[in-house]
Amino acid sequence: KVSFKNMAETSLNQMSQGGWAAMLEHYFISAWIPPSAQDNQYYSEVQGNGHFTIGVGYPEVHVAPGAQVSQTATLYIGPAIAENLQGLAPHLAQTIDYGWLWFISVFIFTIMKWVHTYVGNWGWAIVITTIIIKLVFYPLSAKSYRSMAKMRELGPRLKQLKERCGDDRQKLSKATMELYRQEKVNPLGGCLPMVIQIPVFIALYWVLLENVEFRQAPFILWIHDLSVHDPYYILPVLMGLSMFLQQRLNPAPTDPTQAKVMMFLPLMFTVLFLSFPAGLVLYWLVNNCVSMLQQWWVIYSQQKTKTRQKT
């Protein structure tokens, strides 16, 4: 993959057997595919008028007088749909760039396409696939939520420790670790299960960003194109609200400055997501809502268990 910036700095000049040359424009691709058995020269040029060229130079051909020589090639111009590209040339489907987590993205999109065959709507396919992923990771999420619930219960005691220790950070740190040891709470217990899930959700992000199937794909009501931003900005506002509500379930940071920053995050993400594709915001909204339900259920179950133990 060669960016325009790299092409402007250094011209491509490479020999390769078979291969292909393609120019990408997000959802669309034009690809020139020469015969796979011959050695071809791949090159790039930048004209003075700012036009970029990438192409294939065939090997020299000698034609005897009166003889005929024919050469073939395949030209594909159209949407970057994996099924259309896979049969044309090896690895041509990888022009749909999911980044270094492409193998996870391909698996997720396979599930999403399977869901789409039943629901017939890419918006609902996003919703259902997100829920499926959240259910698969529920055991890890539940462990994280249980840890956060315990941290929330320790909130008042941690505040008392801070008041007692004052500005003596070393004493506060020692007392805090002792409290964690006594209550058998791991402060990192809520983070590790979430970190394990991050690659999957990054891969899902690229699926929603790169696939042409979402272009001009309607969802419901006012969402007529999942690949562009919500025209009325309803989804970003709902997403920001869901982030705010989710924060209310998490333990409040003991540091006042950190607490203010956390309260500001939903507003910052709402503004950031105003220009994001509606399909991506929809995924984030569903993910937040399902996370809240799972977290509420874990907290409710823990409280119910404690009530039984007391009685």
Tab-separated table of N, CA, C and O in Angstrom, residues 203-276:
chain	number	residue	atom	x	y	z
A	203	ALA	N	-11.576	-3.945	15.584
A	203	ALA	CA	-11.837	-4.640	14.315
A	203	ALA	C	-13.248	-4.335	13.815
A	203	ALA	O	-13.464	-4.113	12.615
A	204	LEU	N	-14.221	-4.315	14.723
A	204	LEU	CA	-15.597	-3.996	14.347
A	204	LEU	C	-15.704	-2.558	13.843
A	204	LEU	O	-16.445	-2.264	12.901
A	205	TYR	N	-14.933	-1.664	14.449
A	205	TYR	CA	-14.886	-0.260	14.013
A	205	TYR	C	-14.484	-0.178	12.541
A	205	TYR	O	-15.118	0.519	11.744
A	206	TRP	N	-13.433	-0.919	12.148
A	206	TRP	CA	-12.953	-0.873	10.765
A	206	TRP	C	-13.930	-1.541	9.806
A	206	TRP	O	-14.047	-1.147	8.642
A	207	VAL	N	-14.649	-2.553	10.273
A	207	VAL	CA	-15.685	-3.177	9.445
A	207	VAL	C	-16.744	-2.142	9.063
A	207	VAL	O	-17.153	-2.026	7.903
A	208	LEU	N	-17.175	-1.364	10.055
A	208	LEU	CA	-18.227	-0.379	9.817
A	208	LEU	C	-17.725	0.806	8.994
A	208	LEU	O	-18.508	1.469	8.317
A	209	LEU	N	-16.426	1.043	9.038
A	209	LEU	CA	-15.862	2.196	8.343
A	209	LEU	C	-15.519	1.897	6.888
A	209	LEU	O	-15.579	2.788	6.036
A	210	GLU	N	-15.167	0.640	6.585
A	210	GLU	CA	-14.570	0.329	5.288
A	210	GLU	C	-15.499	-0.351	4.279
A	210	GLU	O	-15.231	-0.308	3.084
A	211	ASN	N	-16.561	-0.989	4.723
A	211	ASN	CA	-17.351	-1.810	3.793
A	211	ASN	C	-18.379	-0.993	3.022
A	211	ASN	O	-19.187	-0.258	3.605
A	212	VAL	N	-18.351	-1.168	1.700
A	212	VAL	CA	-19.236	-0.424	0.818
A	212	VAL	C	-20.696	-0.828	1.006
A	212	VAL	O	-21.618	-0.093	0.615
A	213	GLU	N	-20.936	-1.982	1.609
A	213	GLU	CA	-22.313	-2.434	1.827
A	213	GLU	C	-23.129	-1.443	2.645
A	213	GLU	O	-24.368	-1.402	2.530
A	214	PHE	N	-22.456	-0.633	3.475
A	214	PHE	CA	-23.177	0.324	4.311
A	214	PHE	C	-23.465	1.636	3.572
A	214	PHE	O	-24.195	2.474	4.078
A	215	ARG	N	-22.851	1.800	2.388
A	215	ARG	CA	-23.069	3.024	1.611
A	215	ARG	C	-24.509	3.050	1.081
A	215	ARG	O	-24.966	2.112	0.448
A	216	GLN	N	-25.212	4.123	1.380
A	216	GLN	CA	-26.604	4.335	0.974
A	216	GLN	C	-27.533	3.254	1.519
A	216	GLN	O	-28.630	3.046	0.979
A	217	ALA	N	-27.103	2.566	2.592
A	217	ALA	CA	-27.948	1.537	3.215
A	217	ALA	C	-28.817	2.194	4.289
A	217	ALA	O	-28.295	2.794	5.225
A	218	PRO	N	-30.138	2.119	4.172
A	218	PRO	CA	-31.014	2.747	5.166
A	218	PRO	C	-31.136	1.898	6.426
A	218	PRO	O	-30.878	0.690	6.404
A	219	PHE	N	-31.526	2.536	7.510
A	219	PHE	CA	-31.804	1.818	8.761
A	219	PHE	C	-33.294	1.963	9.061
A	219	PHE	O	-34.114	1.217	8.549
A	220	ILE	N	-33.664	2.941	9.865
A	220	ILE	CA	-35.080	3.201	10.169
A	220	ILE	C	-35.317	4.714	10.183
A	220	ILE	O	-34.385	5.507	10.368
A	221	LEU	N	-36.543	5.089	9.980
A	221	LEU	CA	-36.977	6.483	10.107
A	221	LEU	C	-36.073	7.434	9.339
A	221	LEU	O	-36.023	7.389	8.121
A	222	TRP	N	-35.321	8.280	10.060
A	222	TRP	CA	-34.552	9.345	9.407
A	222	TRP	C	-33.173	8.899	8.916
A	222	TRP	O	-32.491	9.657	8.231
A	223	ILE	N	-32.737	7.682	9.252
A	223	ILE	CA	-31.421	7.196	8.838
A	223	ILE	C	-31.564	6.527	7.470
A	223	ILE	O	-32.034	5.392	7.369
A	224	HIS	N	-31.159	7.245	6.411
A	224	HIS	CA	-31.279	6.727	5.041
A	224	HIS	C	-29.942	6.253	4.479
A	224	HIS	O	-29.901	5.675	3.396
A	225	ASP	N	-28.844	6.530	5.184
A	225	ASP	CA	-27.517	6.132	4.701
A	225	ASP	C	-26.609	5.925	5.912
A	225	ASP	O	-26.257	6.892	6.608
A	226	LEU	N	-26.238	4.678	6.163
A	226	LEU	CA	-25.418	4.353	7.336
A	226	LEU	C	-23.968	4.794	7.188
A	226	LEU	O	-23.219	4.784	8.156
A	227	SER	N	-23.561	5.189	5.968
A	227	SER	CA	-22.163	5.558	5.743
A	227	SER	C	-21.904	7.055	5.934
A	227	SER	O	-20.751	7.489	5.868
A	228	VAL	N	-22.962	7.845	6.159
A	228	VAL	CA	-22.796	9.277	6.400
A	228	VAL	C	-23.348	9.622	7.776
A	228	VAL	O	-24.024	8.808	8.419
A	229	HIS	N	-23.087	10.847	8.223
A	229	HIS	CA	-23.496	11.220	9.575
A	229	HIS	C	-25.023	11.355	9.681
A	229	HIS	O	-25.719	11.584	8.682
A	230	ASP	N	-25.506	11.207	10.880
A	230	ASP	CA	-26.928	11.375	11.175
A	230	ASP	C	-27.326	12.815	10.826
A	230	ASP	O	-26.792	13.768	11.392
A	231	PRO	N	-28.267	13.010	9.896
A	231	PRO	CA	-28.603	14.380	9.475
A	231	PRO	C	-29.180	15.236	10.592
A	231	PRO	O	-29.068	16.470	10.555
A	232	TYR	N	-29.797	14.609	11.596
A	232	TYR	CA	-30.393	15.366	12.700
A	232	TYR	C	-29.603	15.210	14.004
A	232	TYR	O	-30.030	15.721	15.041
A	233	TYR	N	-28.493	14.483	13.938
A	233	TYR	CA	-27.575	14.315	15.083
A	233	TYR	C	-28.256	13.693	16.305
A	233	TYR	O	-27.838	13.909	17.436
A	234	ILE	N	-29.290	12.897	16.062
A	234	ILE	CA	-30.005	12.251	17.169
A	234	ILE	C	-29.168	11.111	17.750
A	234	ILE	O	-29.044	10.969	18.974
A	235	LEU	N	-28.584	10.285	16.869
A	235	LEU	CA	-27.774	9.158	17.349
A	235	LEU	C	-26.575	9.614	18.185
A	235	LEU	O	-26.318	9.035	19.253
A	236	PRO	N	-25.799	10.642	17.752
A	236	PRO	CA	-24.683	11.087	18.595
A	236	PRO	C	-25.136	11.585	19.972
A	236	PRO	O	-24.461	11.335	20.974
A	237	VAL	N	-26.271	12.292	20.010
A	237	VAL	CA	-26.779	12.787	21.302
A	237	VAL	C	-27.177	11.614	22.198
A	237	VAL	O	-26.868	11.591	23.396
A	238	LEU	N	-27.868	10.622	21.617
A	238	LEU	CA	-28.249	9.435	22.399
A	238	LEU	C	-27.012	8.681	22.872
A	238	LEU	O	-26.978	8.162	23.990
A	239	MET	N	-26.000	8.620	22.009
A	239	MET	CA	-24.758	7.939	22.380
A	239	MET	C	-24.093	8.652	23.561
A	239	MET	O	-23.636	8.025	24.516
A	240	GLY	N	-24.036	10.003	23.511
A	240	GLY	CA	-23.453	10.761	24.614
A	240	GLY	C	-24.239	10.572	25.903
A	240	GLY	O	-23.652	10.442	26.989
A	241	LEU	N	-25.557	10.541	25.788
A	241	LEU	CA	-26.409	10.319	26.961
A	241	LEU	C	-26.163	8.936	27.552
A	241	LEU	O	-26.101	8.772	28.782
A	242	SER	N	-25.998	7.939	26.688
A	242	SER	CA	-25.733	6.573	27.171
A	242	SER	C	-24.380	6.503	27.890
A	242	SER	O	-24.235	5.784	28.878
A	243	MET	N	-23.388	7.249	27.385
A	243	MET	CA	-22.085	7.294	28.058
A	243	MET	C	-22.214	7.908	29.445
A	243	MET	O	-21.615	7.434	30.418
A	244	PHE	N	-23.008	8.981	29.540
A	244	PHE	CA	-23.218	9.652	30.829
A	244	PHE	C	-23.895	8.710	31.825
A	244	PHE	O	-23.471	8.602	32.990
A	245	LEU	N	-24.927	8.009	31.380
A	245	LEU	CA	-25.642	7.078	32.268
A	245	LEU	C	-24.751	5.914	32.681
A	245	LEU	O	-24.815	5.441	33.827
A	246	GLN	N	-23.918	5.459	31.741
A	246	GLN	CA	-23.012	4.355	32.064
A	246	GLN	C	-21.998	4.770	33.126
A	246	GLN	O	-21.631	3.973	33.993
A	247	GLN	N	-21.556	6.024	33.064
A	247	GLN	CA	-20.606	6.516	34.063
A	247	GLN	C	-21.208	6.522	35.464
A	247	GLN	O	-20.490	6.338	36.444
A	248	ARG	N	-22.526	6.728	35.539
A	248	ARG	CA	-23.187	6.755	36.856
A	248	ARG	C	-23.123	5.397	37.539
A	248	ARG	O	-23.244	5.310	38.761
A	249	LEU	N	-22.956	4.325	36.742
A	249	LEU	CA	-22.865	2.979	37.313
A	249	LEU	C	-21.446	2.633	37.761
A	249	LEU	O	-21.249	1.689	38.519
A	250	ASN	N	-20.466	3.402	37.254
A	250	ASN	CA	-19.070	3.129	37.591
A	250	ASN	C	-18.667	3.851	38.870
A	250	ASN	O	-19.251	4.874	39.224
A	251	PRO	N	-17.661	3.320	39.567
A	251	PRO	CA	-17.179	4.009	40.770
A	251	PRO	C	-16.595	5.368	40.422
A	251	PRO	O	-15.856	5.507	39.438
A	252	ALA	N	-16.948	6.384	41.199
A	252	ALA	CA	-16.446	7.734	40.943
A	252	ALA	C	-14.968	7.814	41.303
A	252	ALA	O	-14.544	7.274	42.329
A	253	PRO	N	-14.139	8.468	40.483
A	253	PRO	CA	-12.714	8.627	40.802
A	253	PRO	C	-12.532	9.415	42.095
A	253	PRO	O	-13.288	10.348	42.380
A	254	THR	N	-11.554	9.042	42.876
A	254	THR	CA	-11.288	9.739	44.133
A	254	THR	C	-10.655	11.102	43.892
A	254	THR	O	-10.804	12.006	44.705
A	255	ASP	N	-9.961	11.248	42.772
A	255	ASP	CA	-9.326	12.523	42.441
A	255	ASP	C	-10.372	13.468	41.830
A	255	ASP	O	-10.990	13.132	40.816
A	256	PRO	N	-10.601	14.660	42.398
A	256	PRO	CA	-11.620	15.589	41.886
A	256	PRO	C	-11.369	16.014	40.440
A	256	PRO	O	-12.314	16.130	39.657
A	257	THR	N	-10.098	16.234	40.090
A	257	THR	CA	-9.775	16.645	38.723
A	257	THR	C	-10.141	15.545	37.729
A	257	THR	O	-10.729	15.793	36.670
A	258	GLN	N	-9.789	14.288	38.097
A	258	GLN	CA	-10.113	13.149	37.235
A	258	GLN	C	-11.626	12.977	37.110
A	258	GLN	O	-12.128	12.640	36.036
A	259	ALA	N	-12.341	13.221	38.209
A	259	ALA	CA	-13.802	13.103	38.189
A	259	ALA	C	-14.417	14.119	37.227
A	259	ALA	O	-15.361	13.801	36.484
A	260	LYS	N	-13.871	15.353	37.208
A	260	LYS	CA	-14.385	16.379	36.295
A	260	LYS	C	-14.110	16.006	34.836
A	260	LYS	O	-14.949	16.217	33.958
A	261	VAL	N	-12.919	15.460	34.591
A	261	VAL	CA	-12.571	15.042	33.232
A	261	VAL	C	-13.509	13.944	32.756
A	261	VAL	O	-13.989	13.958	31.608
A	262	MET	N	-13.798	12.975	33.638
A	262	MET	CA	-14.688	11.875	33.280
A	262	MET	C	-16.101	12.378	32.979
A	262	MET	O	-16.772	11.867	32.075
A	263	MET	N	-16.556	13.383	33.728
A	263	MET	CA	-17.876	13.939	33.482
A	263	MET	C	-17.931	14.690	32.148
A	263	MET	O	-18.982	14.790	31.519
A	264	PHE	N	-16.782	15.203	31.706
A	264	PHE	CA	-16.714	15.955	30.458
A	264	PHE	C	-16.646	15.045	29.234
A	264	PHE	O	-16.998	15.455	28.131
A	265	LEU	N	-16.205	13.785	29.442
A	265	LEU	CA	-15.998	12.870	28.315
A	265	LEU	C	-17.252	12.634	27.466
A	265	LEU	O	-17.161	12.641	26.231
A	266	PRO	N	-18.443	12.397	28.068
A	266	PRO	CA	-19.624	12.185	27.211
A	266	PRO	C	-19.894	13.357	26.266
A	266	PRO	O	-20.254	13.138	25.099
A	267	LEU	N	-19.702	14.593	26.750
A	267	LEU	CA	-19.910	15.755	25.895
A	267	LEU	C	-18.875	15.801	24.771
A	267	LEU	O	-19.210	16.069	23.610
A	268	MET	N	-17.619	15.485	25.120
A	268	MET	CA	-16.554	15.502	24.129
A	268	MET	C	-16.804	14.451	23.048
A	268	MET	O	-16.652	14.722	21.850
A	269	PHE	N	-17.211	13.238	23.459
A	269	PHE	CA	-17.477	12.175	22.497
A	269	PHE	C	-18.698	12.507	21.634
A	269	PHE	O	-18.731	12.151	20.453
A	270	THR	N	-19.690	13.161	22.211
A	270	THR	CA	-20.875	13.558	21.433
A	270	THR	C	-20.478	14.497	20.297
A	270	THR	O	-20.884	14.308	19.144
A	271	VAL	N	-19.660	15.509	20.609
A	271	VAL	CA	-19.196	16.452	19.590
A	271	VAL	C	-18.339	15.730	18.547
A	271	VAL	O	-18.471	15.960	17.345
A	272	LEU	N	-17.476	14.815	19.023
A	272	LEU	CA	-16.598	14.075	18.119
A	272	LEU	C	-17.399	13.211	17.151
A	272	LEU	O	-17.072	13.109	15.967
A	273	PHE	N	-18.487	12.603	17.637
A	273	PHE	CA	-19.252	11.656	16.845
A	273	PHE	C	-20.283	12.328	15.928
A	273	PHE	O	-20.951	11.637	15.163
A	274	LEU	N	-20.403	13.654	15.989
A	274	LEU	CA	-21.379	14.335	15.138
A	274	LEU	C	-21.112	14.095	13.660
A	274	LEU	O	-22.051	14.019	12.858
A	275	SER	N	-19.843	13.981	13.287
A	275	SER	CA	-19.486	13.792	11.875
A	275	SER	C	-19.202	12.341	11.520
A	275	SER	O	-18.864	12.043	10.377
A	276	PHE	N	-19.318	11.419	12.482
A	276	PHE	CA	-19.035	10.010	12.226
A	276	PHE	C	-20.181	9.368	11.442
A	276	PHE	O	-21.331	9.806	11.550
